Coordinates of C-alpha atoms and ligand atoms in Angstrom, one line a residue:
Chain A
X1355 CA 44.7 -25.7 -19.9
X1356 CA 41.0 -24.8 -19.9
X1357 CA 38.8 -23.6 -17.1
X1358 CA 38.6 -26.0 -14.2
X1359 CA 35.7 -28.4 -14.5
X1360 CA 34.8 -28.3 -10.8
X1361 CA 31.0 -28.2 -11.4
X1362 CA 30.7 -29.2 -15.0
X1363 CA 31.5 -32.3 -16.8
X1364 CA 35.1 -33.3 -16.5
X1365 CA 36.7 -33.8 -19.8
X1366 CA 37.6 -37.4 -20.5
X1367 CA 41.2 -38.0 -19.6
X1368 CA 41.6 -34.8 -17.6
X1369 CA 44.2 -34.9 -15.0
X1370 CA 43.5 -34.4 -11.3
X1371 CA 44.6 -30.8 -11.4
X1372 CA 41.5 -30.0 -13.5
X1373 CA 39.3 -31.2 -10.6
X1374 CA 41.2 -29.2 -8.1
X1375 CA 41.2 -25.9 -9.9
X1376 CA 44.0 -23.6 -11.1
X1377 CA 46.1 -23.7 -8.0
X1378 CA 46.6 -27.4 -8.2
X1379 CA 46.4 -29.8 -5.3
X1380 CA 46.7 -28.1 -1.9
X1381 CA 45.5 -24.7 -2.9
X1382 CA 41.8 -25.3 -2.8
X1383 CA 41.6 -28.3 -0.6
X1384 CA 43.8 -27.1 2.2
X1385 CA 41.4 -27.6 5.1
X1386 CA 43.8 -27.2 7.9
X1387 CA 46.2 -24.4 7.0
X1388 CA 45.7 -20.8 8.2
X1389 CA 43.0 -18.8 6.3
X1390 CA 44.4 -16.5 3.7
X1391 CA 45.6 -13.0 4.7
X1392 CA 42.7 -11.4 2.8
X1393 CA 40.2 -13.6 4.5
X1394 CA 41.6 -12.7 7.9
X1395 CA 41.5 -9.0 7.1
X1396 CA 37.9 -9.1 5.9
X1397 CA 36.9 -11.0 9.0
X1398 CA 38.7 -8.6 11.3
X1399 CA 37.1 -5.6 9.5
X1400 CA 33.7 -7.2 9.9
X1401 CA 34.2 -7.7 13.6
X1402 CA 35.5 -4.1 13.9
X1403 CA 32.4 -2.7 12.2
X1404 CA 30.1 -4.7 14.6
X1405 CA 32.0 -3.5 17.6
X1406 CA 31.9 0.1 16.4
X1407 CA 28.1 -0.1 15.8
X1408 CA 27.5 -1.6 19.2
X1409 CA 29.7 1.2 20.7
X1410 CA 27.7 3.9 18.8
X1411 CA 24.6 2.7 20.6
X1412 CA 26.1 1.7 23.9
X1413 CA 28.3 4.7 24.6
X1414 CA 25.6 7.4 24.3
X1415 CA 23.3 5.2 26.4
X1416 CA 25.7 4.9 29.2
X1417 CA 26.6 8.6 28.9
X1418 CA 22.9 9.6 29.1
X1419 CA 22.3 7.4 32.1
X1420 CA 25.5 8.6 33.8
X1421 CA 24.8 12.2 33.0
X1422 CA 21.2 12.1 34.3
X1423 CA 22.0 10.0 37.4
X1424 CA 25.1 12.1 38.2
X1425 CA 23.0 15.3 38.3
X1426 CA 19.9 13.9 40.0
X1427 CA 21.3 11.4 42.6
X1428 CA 23.3 13.9 44.8
X1429 CA 20.3 15.9 45.9
X1430 CA 17.8 13.0 45.6
X1431 CA 15.0 12.9 48.2
X1432 CA 12.3 10.3 48.4
X1433 CA 9.8 13.2 48.7
X1434 CA 10.4 13.7 45.0
X1435 CA 8.1 10.8 44.4
X1436 CA 5.7 11.2 47.3
X1437 CA 4.9 14.9 47.1
X1438 CA 3.2 17.0 44.4
X1439 CA 4.9 20.0 42.8
X1440 CA 4.4 23.4 44.5
X1441 CA 4.6 26.8 42.9
X1442 CA 7.9 27.6 44.5
X1443 CA 9.6 24.4 43.2
X1444 CA 9.4 22.7 46.5
X1445 CA 7.7 19.4 46.9
X1446 CA 8.2 16.6 44.4
X1447 CA 7.0 15.1 41.2
X1448 CA 4.2 12.8 42.4
X1449 CA 1.6 14.5 40.2
X1450 CA 3.8 14.3 37.1
X1451 CA 4.7 10.6 37.8
X1452 CA 1.1 9.7 38.3
X1453 CA 0.1 11.6 35.2
X1454 CA 2.7 9.9 33.1
X1455 CA 1.8 6.5 34.4
X1456 CA -1.9 7.1 33.8
X1457 CA -1.1 8.3 30.2
X1458 CA 1.0 5.2 29.7
X1459 CA -1.6 2.8 30.9
X1460 CA -4.2 4.6 28.8
X1461 CA -2.1 4.3 25.7
X1462 CA -1.5 0.6 26.4
X1463 CA -5.3 0.0 26.7
X1464 CA -6.5 2.3 23.9
X1465 CA -3.7 2.3 21.3
X1466 CA -2.8 -1.2 22.3
X1467 CA -6.2 -2.7 21.5
X1468 CA -6.8 -0.6 18.4
X1469 CA -3.3 -1.2 17.2
X1470 CA -3.2 -4.9 17.8
X1471 CA -6.7 -5.4 16.2
X1472 CA -5.7 -3.3 13.2
X1473 CA -2.5 -5.3 12.8
X1474 CA -4.4 -8.6 13.0
X1475 CA -6.9 -7.2 10.4
X1476 CA -4.1 -6.1 8.1
X1477 CA -2.3 -9.4 8.3
X1478 CA -5.2 -11.8 8.2
X1479 CA -8.0 -10.2 6.3
X1480 CA -7.1 -7.0 4.4
X1481 CA -6.3 -8.3 1.0
X1482 CA -5.9 -6.4 -2.3
X1483 CA -6.5 -2.7 -2.7
X1484 CA -8.4 -2.1 0.6
X1485 CA -5.4 -3.6 2.4
X1486 CA -2.8 -1.4 0.7
X1487 CA -5.1 1.7 1.2
X1488 CA -5.2 1.0 4.9
X1489 CA -1.5 0.3 5.1
X1490 CA -0.6 3.6 3.3
X1491 CA -3.0 5.4 5.6
X1492 CA -1.2 4.0 8.6
X1493 CA 2.2 4.9 7.2
X1494 CA 1.0 8.5 6.5
X1495 CA -0.2 8.7 10.1
X1496 CA 3.1 7.5 11.3
X1497 CA 4.9 10.1 9.3
X1498 CA 2.9 13.1 10.6
X1499 CA 5.1 15.1 13.1
X1500 CA 3.8 14.7 16.6
X1501 CA 3.4 18.5 17.1
X1502 CA 1.0 18.6 14.2
X1503 CA -1.0 15.8 15.7
X1504 CA -1.0 17.7 19.0
X1505 CA -2.3 20.7 17.2
X1506 CA -5.0 18.7 15.5
X1507 CA -5.9 17.2 18.9
X1508 CA -6.1 20.7 20.3
X1509 CA -8.3 22.1 17.6
X1510 CA -10.6 19.1 17.4
X1511 CA -10.9 18.0 21.0
X1512 CA -9.9 20.8 23.3
X1513 CA -11.5 23.6 21.3
X1514 CA -13.9 21.8 18.9
X1515 CA -15.6 19.5 21.4
X1516 CA -15.3 22.1 24.2
X1517 CA -13.2 19.8 26.3
X1518 CA -10.4 21.4 28.2
X1519 CA -6.8 20.4 28.4
X1520 CA -7.5 16.9 29.6
X1521 CA -6.5 13.2 30.0
X1522 CA -8.9 12.1 27.2
X1523 CA -7.6 14.7 24.7
X1524 CA -4.0 13.7 25.5
X1525 CA -4.8 9.9 25.3
X1526 CA -6.5 10.1 22.0
X1527 CA -3.7 12.2 20.5
X1528 CA -1.0 9.9 21.9
X1529 CA -3.0 6.9 20.6
X1530 CA -3.2 8.4 17.1
X1531 CA 0.5 8.8 17.3
X1532 CA 1.3 5.3 18.4
X1533 CA -1.3 3.1 16.8
X1534 CA 0.6 2.9 13.4
X1535 CA 3.7 1.4 15.2
X1536 CA 1.7 -1.2 17.1
X1537 CA -0.3 -2.1 14.0
X1538 CA 2.8 -2.4 11.9
X1539 CA 4.7 -4.6 14.3
X1540 CA 1.7 -6.7 15.0
X1541 CA 1.1 -7.2 11.2
X1542 CA 4.7 -8.1 10.6
X1543 CA 4.8 -10.5 13.5
X1544 CA 1.5 -12.2 12.5
X1545 CA 2.9 -12.7 9.0
X1546 CA 5.9 -14.4 10.3
X1547 CA 3.9 -17.1 12.1
X1548 CA 4.6 -20.3 10.3
X1549 CA 1.8 -21.4 7.9
X1550 CA 2.1 -24.8 9.5
X1551 CA 0.5 -23.5 12.7
X1552 CA -2.5 -22.1 10.8
X1553 CA -2.9 -25.2 8.8
X1554 CA -2.6 -27.4 11.8
X1555 CA -5.4 -25.4 13.5
X1556 CA -7.5 -25.4 10.3
X1557 CA -7.1 -29.2 10.0
X1558 CA -8.4 -29.6 13.6
X1559 CA -11.4 -27.5 12.8
X1560 CA -10.5 -24.8 15.4
X1561 CA -12.8 -21.7 15.2
X1562 CA -11.0 -18.7 13.7
X1563 CA -11.0 -16.8 16.9
X1564 CA -9.5 -19.7 18.8
X1565 CA -6.7 -20.1 16.3
X1566 CA -6.1 -16.4 16.6
X1567 CA -6.0 -16.2 20.3
X1568 CA -4.3 -19.5 21.2
X1569 CA -2.0 -20.1 18.2
X1570 CA -1.2 -17.2 15.9
X1571 CA -1.3 -14.2 18.3
X1572 CA 0.4 -16.3 20.9
X1573 CA 3.3 -17.1 18.4
X1574 CA 3.4 -13.4 17.3
X1575 CA 3.5 -12.1 20.9
X1576 CA 7.2 -11.1 21.0
X1577 CA 6.6 -8.8 17.9
X1578 CA 3.4 -7.4 19.3
X1579 CA 5.1 -6.7 22.6
X1580 CA 7.9 -4.9 20.8
X1581 CA 5.4 -2.7 19.1
X1582 CA 3.7 -1.9 22.4
X1583 CA 7.0 -1.2 24.0
X1584 CA 7.9 1.4 21.3
X1585 CA 4.4 2.9 21.7
X1586 CA 4.8 3.2 25.4
X1587 CA 8.3 4.7 25.1
X1588 CA 6.9 7.2 22.7
X1589 CA 4.1 8.2 25.0
X1590 CA 6.6 8.4 27.9
X1591 CA 8.9 10.6 25.9
X1592 CA 6.6 12.9 23.9
X1593 CA 6.2 16.5 25.0
X1594 CA 4.9 18.5 22.0
X1595 CA 1.5 16.9 21.5
X1596 CA 0.9 16.9 25.2
X1597 CA 1.5 20.6 25.6
X1598 CA -1.5 21.1 23.3
X1599 CA -3.8 18.5 24.8
X1600 CA -2.9 17.6 28.4
X1601 CA -1.9 21.1 29.5
X1602 CA -0.2 21.0 32.9
X1603 CA -1.2 21.0 36.6
X1604 CA 0.3 20.7 40.0
X1605 CA -2.5 18.5 41.0
X1606 CA -2.7 14.7 41.0
X1607 CA -4.8 13.3 38.1
X1608 CA -8.5 13.2 39.0
X1609 CA -11.5 11.5 37.7
X1610 CA -12.5 14.1 35.1
X1611 CA -11.5 12.7 31.8
X1612 CA -12.3 15.7 29.6
X1613 CA -12.1 18.8 31.8
X1614 CA -9.0 18.6 34.0
X1615 CA -5.4 19.1 32.8
X1616 CA -2.8 16.4 33.6
X1617 CA 0.8 16.8 34.7
X1618 CA 3.6 14.7 33.1
X1619 CA 7.3 14.2 33.5
X1620 CA 8.5 15.5 30.1
X1621 CA 6.9 18.8 31.0
X1622 CA 8.9 19.0 34.2
X1623 CA 12.1 18.1 32.3
X1624 CA 11.5 20.7 29.7
X1625 CA 10.1 23.7 31.7
X1626 CA 11.5 23.4 35.2
X1627 CA 15.1 23.4 33.8
X1628 CA 14.5 27.0 32.5
X1629 CA 13.2 28.3 35.9
X1630 CA 15.5 30.6 37.9
X1631 CA 15.2 28.6 41.1
X1632 CA 17.6 25.7 41.7
X1633 CA 14.8 23.8 43.4
X1634 CA 13.0 23.7 40.1
X1635 CA 16.1 22.9 38.2
X1636 CA 16.8 20.0 40.5
X1637 CA 13.3 18.7 40.0
X1638 CA 14.0 18.8 36.3
X1639 CA 16.9 16.4 36.7
X1640 CA 14.9 14.2 39.0
X1641 CA 12.2 14.0 36.4
X1642 CA 14.7 13.0 33.8
X1643 CA 16.1 10.3 36.1
X1644 CA 12.6 9.0 36.8
X1645 CA 11.9 8.8 33.1
X1646 CA 15.0 6.8 32.4
X1647 CA 14.3 4.4 35.3
X1648 CA 10.7 4.0 34.0
X1649 CA 12.0 3.2 30.5
X1650 CA 14.4 0.6 31.9
X1651 CA 11.7 -1.0 34.1
X1652 CA 9.5 -1.1 31.1
X1653 CA 12.0 -3.0 29.0
X1654 CA 12.6 -5.5 31.8
X1655 CA 8.9 -6.0 32.3
X1656 CA 8.4 -6.6 28.6
X1657 CA 11.2 -9.1 28.5
X1658 CA 9.7 -10.9 31.5
X1659 CA 6.3 -11.0 29.8
X1660 CA 7.7 -12.5 26.7
X1661 CA 9.8 -15.0 28.5
X1662 CA 6.9 -16.1 30.7
X1663 CA 4.4 -16.5 27.8
X1664 CA 6.8 -17.9 25.2
X1665 CA 7.8 -21.0 27.1
X1666 CA 6.5 -23.2 24.3
X1667 CA 8.0 -21.6 21.2
X1668 CA 10.1 -23.3 18.6
X1669 CA 13.1 -21.0 19.3
X1670 CA 13.3 -22.0 22.9
Chain B
X1459 CA -5.3 -51.7 23.5
X1460 CA -3.1 -52.6 20.5
X1461 CA 0.6 -52.6 21.3
X1462 CA 2.3 -49.8 19.4
X1463 CA 5.5 -51.7 19.4
X1464 CA 4.1 -54.6 17.4
X1465 CA 6.2 -55.1 14.4
X1466 CA 4.5 -53.6 11.3
X1467 CA 5.0 -56.8 9.4
X1468 CA 2.6 -58.5 11.8
X1469 CA -0.3 -56.4 10.5
X1470 CA -2.7 -58.3 8.4
X1471 CA -2.0 -57.9 4.8
X1472 CA -4.7 -57.9 2.2
X1473 CA -4.0 -61.6 1.4
X1474 CA -4.6 -62.6 5.1
X1475 CA -8.0 -60.9 5.4
X1476 CA -10.9 -63.3 5.8
X1477 CA -13.0 -63.9 2.7
X1478 CA -16.0 -62.4 4.2
X1479 CA -14.2 -59.0 4.4
X1480 CA -13.0 -59.6 0.9
X1481 CA -16.7 -59.7 -0.1
X1482 CA -16.8 -56.0 0.5
X1483 CA -19.1 -55.5 3.3
X1484 CA -17.3 -52.5 4.6
X1485 CA -18.8 -49.9 2.3
X1486 CA -17.6 -46.6 1.1
X1487 CA -16.4 -43.8 3.4
X1488 CA -15.5 -41.1 0.9
X1489 CA -16.4 -40.9 -2.7
X1490 CA -14.6 -38.7 -5.2
X1491 CA -16.6 -37.9 -8.3
X1492 CA -15.0 -36.5 -11.4
X1493 CA -12.9 -34.1 -9.4
X1494 CA -10.8 -31.5 -11.1
X1495 CA -8.9 -28.9 -9.1
X1496 CA -6.4 -26.2 -9.8
X1497 CA -5.0 -22.8 -8.8
X1498 CA -5.6 -19.9 -11.2
X1499 CA -4.8 -21.0 -14.7
X1500 CA -3.0 -24.2 -13.6
X1501 CA -5.0 -27.4 -13.5
X1502 CA -3.4 -29.7 -10.9
X1503 CA -5.8 -32.6 -10.8
X1504 CA -8.3 -33.7 -13.3
X1505 CA -10.8 -36.5 -13.9
X1506 CA -10.5 -38.2 -10.5
X1507 CA -12.9 -40.9 -9.5
X1508 CA -12.2 -42.8 -6.4
X1509 CA -13.9 -44.7 -3.6
X1510 CA -12.2 -44.7 -0.3
X1511 CA -13.4 -47.8 1.5
X1512 CA -14.4 -47.5 5.1
X1513 CA -12.1 -49.2 7.6
X1514 CA -9.3 -49.6 5.2
X1515 CA -5.9 -48.0 4.6
X1516 CA -5.7 -46.4 1.2
X1517 CA -2.2 -45.4 0.0
X1518 CA -1.5 -42.7 -2.5
X1519 CA 1.7 -43.1 -4.4
X1520 CA 3.3 -41.3 -7.3
X1521 CA 6.2 -39.2 -8.3
X1522 CA 6.8 -35.8 -6.7
X1523 CA 4.5 -33.2 -8.1
X1524 CA 1.9 -35.7 -9.3
X1525 CA -0.8 -34.1 -7.1
X1526 CA -1.0 -36.5 -4.1
X1527 CA -0.8 -33.7 -1.5
X1528 CA -3.3 -31.5 -3.4
X1529 CA -5.7 -34.4 -3.7
X1530 CA -5.4 -35.4 0.0
X1531 CA -6.1 -31.8 0.9
X1532 CA -9.2 -31.7 -1.2
X1533 CA -10.7 -34.4 1.0
X1534 CA -10.9 -32.0 4.0
X1535 CA -11.0 -28.8 2.0
X1536 CA -7.6 -27.6 3.0
X1537 CA -7.1 -26.1 -0.5
X1538 CA -10.0 -23.7 0.1
X1539 CA -7.8 -21.0 1.5
X1540 CA -5.1 -21.3 -1.1
X1541 CA -5.1 -18.3 -3.5
X1542 CA -7.1 -18.7 -6.7
X1543 CA -8.2 -22.2 -5.8
X1544 CA -11.0 -23.8 -7.9
X1545 CA -12.6 -27.2 -8.2
X1546 CA -15.1 -29.1 -10.3
X1547 CA -16.8 -32.3 -9.4
X1548 CA -17.6 -33.4 -5.9
X1549 CA -16.4 -35.3 -2.8
X1550 CA -18.9 -37.2 -0.7
X1551 CA -18.4 -38.2 2.9
X1552 CA -20.9 -41.0 3.8
X1553 CA -22.9 -40.0 0.8
X1554 CA -23.1 -36.2 1.6
X1555 CA -21.2 -33.6 -0.4
X1556 CA -18.5 -31.9 1.6
X1557 CA -18.4 -29.1 -1.0
X1558 CA -22.2 -28.4 -0.8
X1559 CA -23.0 -24.8 -0.1
X1560 CA -24.2 -25.4 3.4
X1561 CA -21.4 -27.8 4.4
X1562 CA -19.8 -26.9 7.7
X1563 CA -16.0 -26.7 7.5
X1564 CA -15.5 -27.2 11.2
X1565 CA -17.7 -30.2 11.3
X1566 CA -16.0 -31.7 8.3
X1567 CA -12.6 -31.3 9.8
X1568 CA -13.7 -32.8 13.1
X1569 CA -14.7 -35.9 11.1
X1570 CA -11.8 -35.9 8.7
X1571 CA -8.5 -35.3 10.5
X1572 CA -5.1 -34.7 9.1
X1573 CA -1.5 -35.1 9.9
X1574 CA 1.1 -33.2 7.9
X1575 CA 4.4 -34.1 6.3
X1576 CA 6.4 -32.0 8.8
X1577 CA 5.4 -32.2 12.5
X1578 CA 3.6 -29.0 13.4
X1579 CA 2.7 -28.9 17.1
X1580 CA 1.2 -25.7 18.3
X1581 CA 3.4 -23.3 20.5
X1582 CA 1.7 -24.5 23.6
X1583 CA 2.3 -27.2 26.2
X1584 CA 2.2 -30.9 25.2
X1585 CA -1.0 -31.4 27.1
X1586 CA -2.6 -28.3 25.6
X1587 CA -1.7 -29.5 22.1
X1588 CA -3.8 -32.7 22.7
X1589 CA -6.6 -30.7 24.2
X1590 CA -6.7 -27.9 21.5
X1591 CA -9.3 -29.7 19.4
X1592 CA -11.1 -31.2 22.4
X1593 CA -11.7 -27.8 23.9
X1594 CA -12.7 -26.1 20.6
X1595 CA -15.2 -28.8 19.8
X1596 CA -16.4 -29.2 23.4
X1597 CA -15.8 -32.9 23.3
X1598 CA -15.5 -33.3 27.0
X1599 CA -15.7 -31.4 30.3
X1600 CA -12.7 -30.1 32.1
X1601 CA -12.8 -33.0 34.6
X1602 CA -11.9 -35.4 31.8
X1603 CA -8.9 -33.5 30.4
X1604 CA -6.3 -35.3 32.3
X1605 CA -7.7 -38.7 31.3
X1606 CA -8.0 -37.7 27.7
X1607 CA -4.4 -36.5 27.5
X1608 CA -3.2 -39.7 29.1
X1609 CA -5.3 -42.0 26.9
X1610 CA -4.3 -40.3 23.7
X1611 CA -0.6 -40.2 24.6
X1612 CA -0.8 -43.9 25.5
X1613 CA -2.6 -44.7 22.3
X1614 CA 0.3 -43.3 20.2
X1615 CA 2.9 -44.8 22.6
X1616 CA 4.2 -41.4 23.8
X1617 CA 2.9 -41.5 27.4
X1618 CA 6.0 -43.1 29.0
X1619 CA 8.3 -40.6 27.3
X1620 CA 6.3 -37.4 28.2
X1621 CA 4.2 -38.2 31.3
X1622 CA 6.5 -36.2 33.5
X1623 CA 6.7 -33.1 31.3
X1624 CA 3.1 -32.6 30.0
X1625 CA 3.5 -28.9 30.6
X1626 CA 6.7 -28.6 28.7
X1627 CA 7.2 -27.3 25.2
X1628 CA 6.5 -29.8 22.4
X1629 CA 9.6 -28.5 20.7
X1630 CA 11.7 -30.2 23.3
X1631 CA 10.6 -33.5 21.8
X1632 CA 12.3 -35.3 18.9
X1633 CA 10.9 -35.0 15.4
X1634 CA 9.3 -38.4 15.7
X1635 CA 7.8 -37.7 19.0
X1636 CA 6.4 -34.4 17.7
X1637 CA 4.8 -36.3 14.9
X1638 CA 3.3 -38.8 17.3
X1639 CA 2.0 -35.9 19.3
X1640 CA 0.4 -34.4 16.2
X1641 CA -1.2 -37.8 15.5
X1642 CA -2.5 -37.9 19.1
X1643 CA -3.9 -34.4 18.7
X1644 CA -5.7 -35.4 15.5
X1645 CA -7.1 -38.6 17.1
X1646 CA -8.3 -36.7 20.2
X1647 CA -11.2 -35.2 18.4
X1648 CA -12.4 -38.6 17.3
X1649 CA -12.3 -38.4 13.5
X1650 CA -13.8 -41.1 11.3
X1651 CA -11.3 -40.5 8.5
X1652 CA -7.6 -39.7 9.0
X1653 CA -5.5 -38.2 6.2
X1654 CA -1.7 -38.7 6.5
X1655 CA 0.6 -36.8 4.2
X1656 CA 3.9 -38.5 4.1
X1657 CA 3.9 -38.6 7.9
X1658 CA 7.1 -40.5 8.2
X1659 CA 9.2 -38.8 5.5
X1660 CA 11.3 -36.9 8.0
X1661 CA 11.5 -39.6 10.6
X1662 CA 14.0 -42.3 11.6
X1663 CA 13.2 -46.0 10.8
X1664 CA 12.2 -47.0 14.3
X1665 CA 9.6 -44.1 14.6
X1666 CA 8.5 -44.9 11.1
X1667 CA 7.8 -48.4 12.1
X1668 CA 5.9 -47.2 15.2
X1669 CA 3.7 -44.9 13.0
X1670 CA 3.1 -47.7 10.5
X1671 CA 2.0 -50.0 13.3
X1672 CA -0.2 -47.2 14.7
X1673 CA -1.8 -46.7 11.4
X1674 CA -2.5 -50.4 11.1
X1675 CA -4.0 -50.4 14.6
X1676 CA -6.4 -47.6 13.7
X1677 CA -8.3 -49.6 11.1
X1678 CA -11.0 -50.8 10.8
X1679 CA -12.3 -48.4 13.5
X1680 CA -11.0 -45.5 11.3
X1681 CA -10.6 -45.0 7.6
X1682 CA -7.0 -44.0 6.7
X1683 CA -5.7 -42.3 3.6
X1684 CA -1.9 -42.0 3.5
X1685 CA 0.3 -40.4 1.0
X1686 CA 3.7 -42.0 0.8
X1687 CA 6.7 -41.9 -1.4
X1688 CA 8.0 -45.0 0.3
X1689 CA 6.7 -47.9 -1.8
X1690 CA 7.7 -50.4 0.9
X1691 CA 5.5 -48.5 3.3
X1692 CA 2.5 -48.6 0.9
X1693 CA 3.0 -52.4 0.5
X1694 CA 3.4 -53.0 4.2
X1695 CA 0.4 -51.1 5.5
X1696 CA -2.2 -50.4 2.9
X1697 CA -5.2 -52.4 1.7
X1698 CA -5.6 -50.5 -1.5
X1699 CA -3.1 -48.3 -3.4
X1700 CA -3.8 -45.5 -5.8
X1701 CA -1.1 -44.5 -8.3
X1702 CA -1.0 -40.8 -9.3
X1703 CA 0.8 -39.5 -12.3
X1704 CA 0.7 -35.9 -13.6
X1705 CA -2.4 -35.0 -11.8
X1706 CA -4.4 -38.1 -12.9
X1707 CA -5.3 -41.3 -11.2
X1708 CA -3.6 -43.9 -13.3
X1709 CA -4.6 -47.0 -11.4
X1710 CA -6.4 -47.9 -8.2
X1711 CA -6.3 -51.5 -7.0
X1712 CA -5.7 -53.8 -4.1
X1713 CA -2.2 -53.2 -2.9
X1714 CA -0.9 -56.7 -3.7
X1715 CA -2.3 -56.5 -7.1
X1716 CA -1.1 -53.0 -7.9
X1717 CA 2.4 -53.9 -7.0
X1718 CA 2.6 -57.5 -8.4
X1719 CA 0.4 -57.3 -11.4
X1720 CA -0.3 -53.7 -12.4
X1721 CA -2.7 -53.1 -15.2
X1722 CA -1.1 -50.0 -16.6
X1723 CA 2.4 -49.8 -18.0
X1724 CA 3.1 -46.5 -16.2
X1725 CA 2.3 -48.1 -12.8
X1726 CA 4.6 -51.0 -13.7
X1727 CA 7.4 -48.6 -14.5
X1728 CA 6.9 -46.7 -11.3
X1729 CA 6.6 -49.6 -8.8
X1730 CA 9.6 -51.3 -10.3
X1731 CA 11.6 -48.1 -9.8
X1732 CA 12.1 -47.3 -13.5
X1733 CA 10.3 -43.9 -13.1
X1734 CA 10.9 -40.9 -10.9
Ligands
ADP2425 N1 -0.8 -23.3 -4.5 C1 -0.4 -23.8 -5.7 N2 -0.4 -23.0 -6.8 C2 0.0 -23.5 -8.0 N3 0.4 -24.8 -8.2 C3 0.4 -25.6 -7.1 C4 0.0 -25.2 -5.8 N4 0.2 -26.2 -5.0 C5 0.6 -27.2 -5.7 N5 0.8 -26.9 -7.0 C6 1.2 -27.7 -8.1 O1 0.5 -28.9 -8.1 C7 1.3 -30.0 -8.5 C8 1.1 -31.1 -7.5 O2 1.6 -30.8 -6.3 P1 1.5 -31.7 -5.0 O3 0.1 -32.0 -4.8 O4 2.2 -31.0 -3.8 O5 2.3 -33.0 -5.5 P2 2.8 -34.2 -4.6 O6 2.3 -34.1 -3.2 O7 2.4 -35.4 -5.4 O8 4.3 -34.1 -4.7 C9 2.7 -29.5 -8.5 O9 3.0 -29.4 -9.9 C10 2.6 -28.2 -7.9 O10 3.5 -27.3 -8.5
MG2426 MG1 3.3 -34.0 -1.3

C-alpha cells in the first residue's frame, strides 16, 4: 500500500485505512485513550526542565535573602536608618540610604527622560542608516564595563571640569550606564504596540504628541517600566563607577551638586565588611539588608504602577 | 433620534426615494480624478474616476485583493504613512484637493472619519475613547464632556449597555459593542464623510443589522462609503455600488441596477457568485 493520502487527493477506490494512516483505524483517531509512552515522557521532561529553571532562579534568591537577613536582623537597631555613620562604626546608615535614594531618584529623572525619549525616537522616527547607527551606538554604550565608564566620568567630570567627587558626576555616569537599557526596552515596547492603535489615532486626526502620550506610550508602559526598573536596580547595585565619581562621605547629601561627595549603600557593603571593628561589619550586613529591601519595594511599586495605569489594556 | 433597532430592511431603498432626489440635487462630496496608487514597484490601483455623492451610501465591492481597502484609505490619506507609497491623480473633497501641498491632514481626518475592519478601541476608558477626538480637536469644553459621551453612545445604541461602566476598559465589551464604540468615537468629531472598511465582517448577525441600520440613519446628514464583501449588505444599505476588480473600477452604478442589470460581464459574474 502507498503512502497515506491524509492531506492529498485520495486515490479513487481507496479503502478507509488509507484515510486513517498506516496504523489503521484506532491508531491515529484514538481521542480518548492514554497518550503514548513517548508523549508522556516528553511532557514530563518538559515540566522537569521548567521546574529546574525556576529552581535555579528561586533557590539562590531565597538563599541570598535568608543569608542577608540572618546576619543583619539579630543585631538590628532602628538607629541604623536614623543616624549617620561615625568614624568608629557607631551610628547608622542614614547618609548612605539618603545618598542611594537621591541617586536613584536622579537616575529616574535624568536617565529616565533621556532613555524614554531616545527609545521613542528610535521606535518612531529613526529610520534607515541613522537609526541603525544610533542603535549600534547605544549597544556599544551598554557593553562598556561600568568601571570604565566610572573612570571616564572621573577624568571628564571630576578632574576635567574641576568638579569634585559629587552627586552630579555620579548621576551623569550612572545615567550613561543605564540609558541604553531604558532606550532599548522603550523601543521594543513601542514597536509592540498594535498598528491598529496608531491607525485609529491617525484616522481621528489626533496630533502626533497626543497619540504618543495618550495611546502608544500608554500601551507601551509595562515595557518602559521594566526598563526603568532595570536601570534603577543597576544604580542601586553599582559600586565601581561610584567609587570614581561619588566618592564617599559620612555626611547627609547636601545641596551642592558638583562639589560634595555622596555616601551610598554599596560602598558600606563593600568597605565596612573589611574593617576590623564588628560595629562596621554589622553595618555592612545592615546595608546589604536595606539594599535587598529597597529592591523588593521597588519591584512592588513598579507592579502597582503598571497595574494602576493599565486598567484599560487588551490583556486585562 | 432614529431608532437603532429599526430593521435594516425598512431603510429606504434607491427605488423608494422620491423623484426629486433622483434628479440629483445632492451634489458631489468627494471626487476621485484619474487616481493611481501603489507601493514601491507595485501598482495597486489605476485609472480610478469616481464621484461620491453627498448624503448617499456608496458601497465598494469586489474580490479580496482587488484594492477596496487601499482605495478607501486614499480618501483620508491613510496610505501616506505606508512605506514606499506613491500616487498620481487627485481626490477632491468639496472641490478642494486633499493631496494639495498645503492640505492639513488633521483637518482632513476631522472631516473624513474612518472605522476599521477590526474594532480598535484605544487602551483607555470607554468615555475617554469617545472623547479622544473631541479633546484633540477642541470641539467642546470640559463641561460638555458628559453630555457628548451620553449623546454619542445613545446614537449608536450602546448607552444602555455601558452607562454604568463608562470608566471601564473597552476591552470588556463584546466585539460588536467595541465596533459600535469605534463608530461613536468617529462620529463624535462630527465628520461629513464616514469611511467604513468591512465594519461588520467580524460581527454577529444582530450587531451587523444594528450597524447597517446605523449607517442608514446617518444619511443624508453624512456621506458614507462602505467596503463590504457581503453583497446582501451592499444591496440592503447602499444607494450606489462600485465594483472593483484587480485594482480597477469596473463599474459604478445605482445599487439596484448594478445588481440586477450590470453593464459589464465581470460585474455580472461577481454579483451572481460565479467569481471569487
Ligand atoms: N503596503 C502594501 N504594499 C504592497 N502591496 C500592498 C500593500 N497593501 C496592499 N497591497 C496590495 O494591494 C492589493 C489590494 O489590497 P487591498 O486594498 O487590501 O484589497 P481588498 O481590500 O480589496 O481586499 C493587494 O494585492 C495587496 O497585496
Ligand atoms: Mg480589505
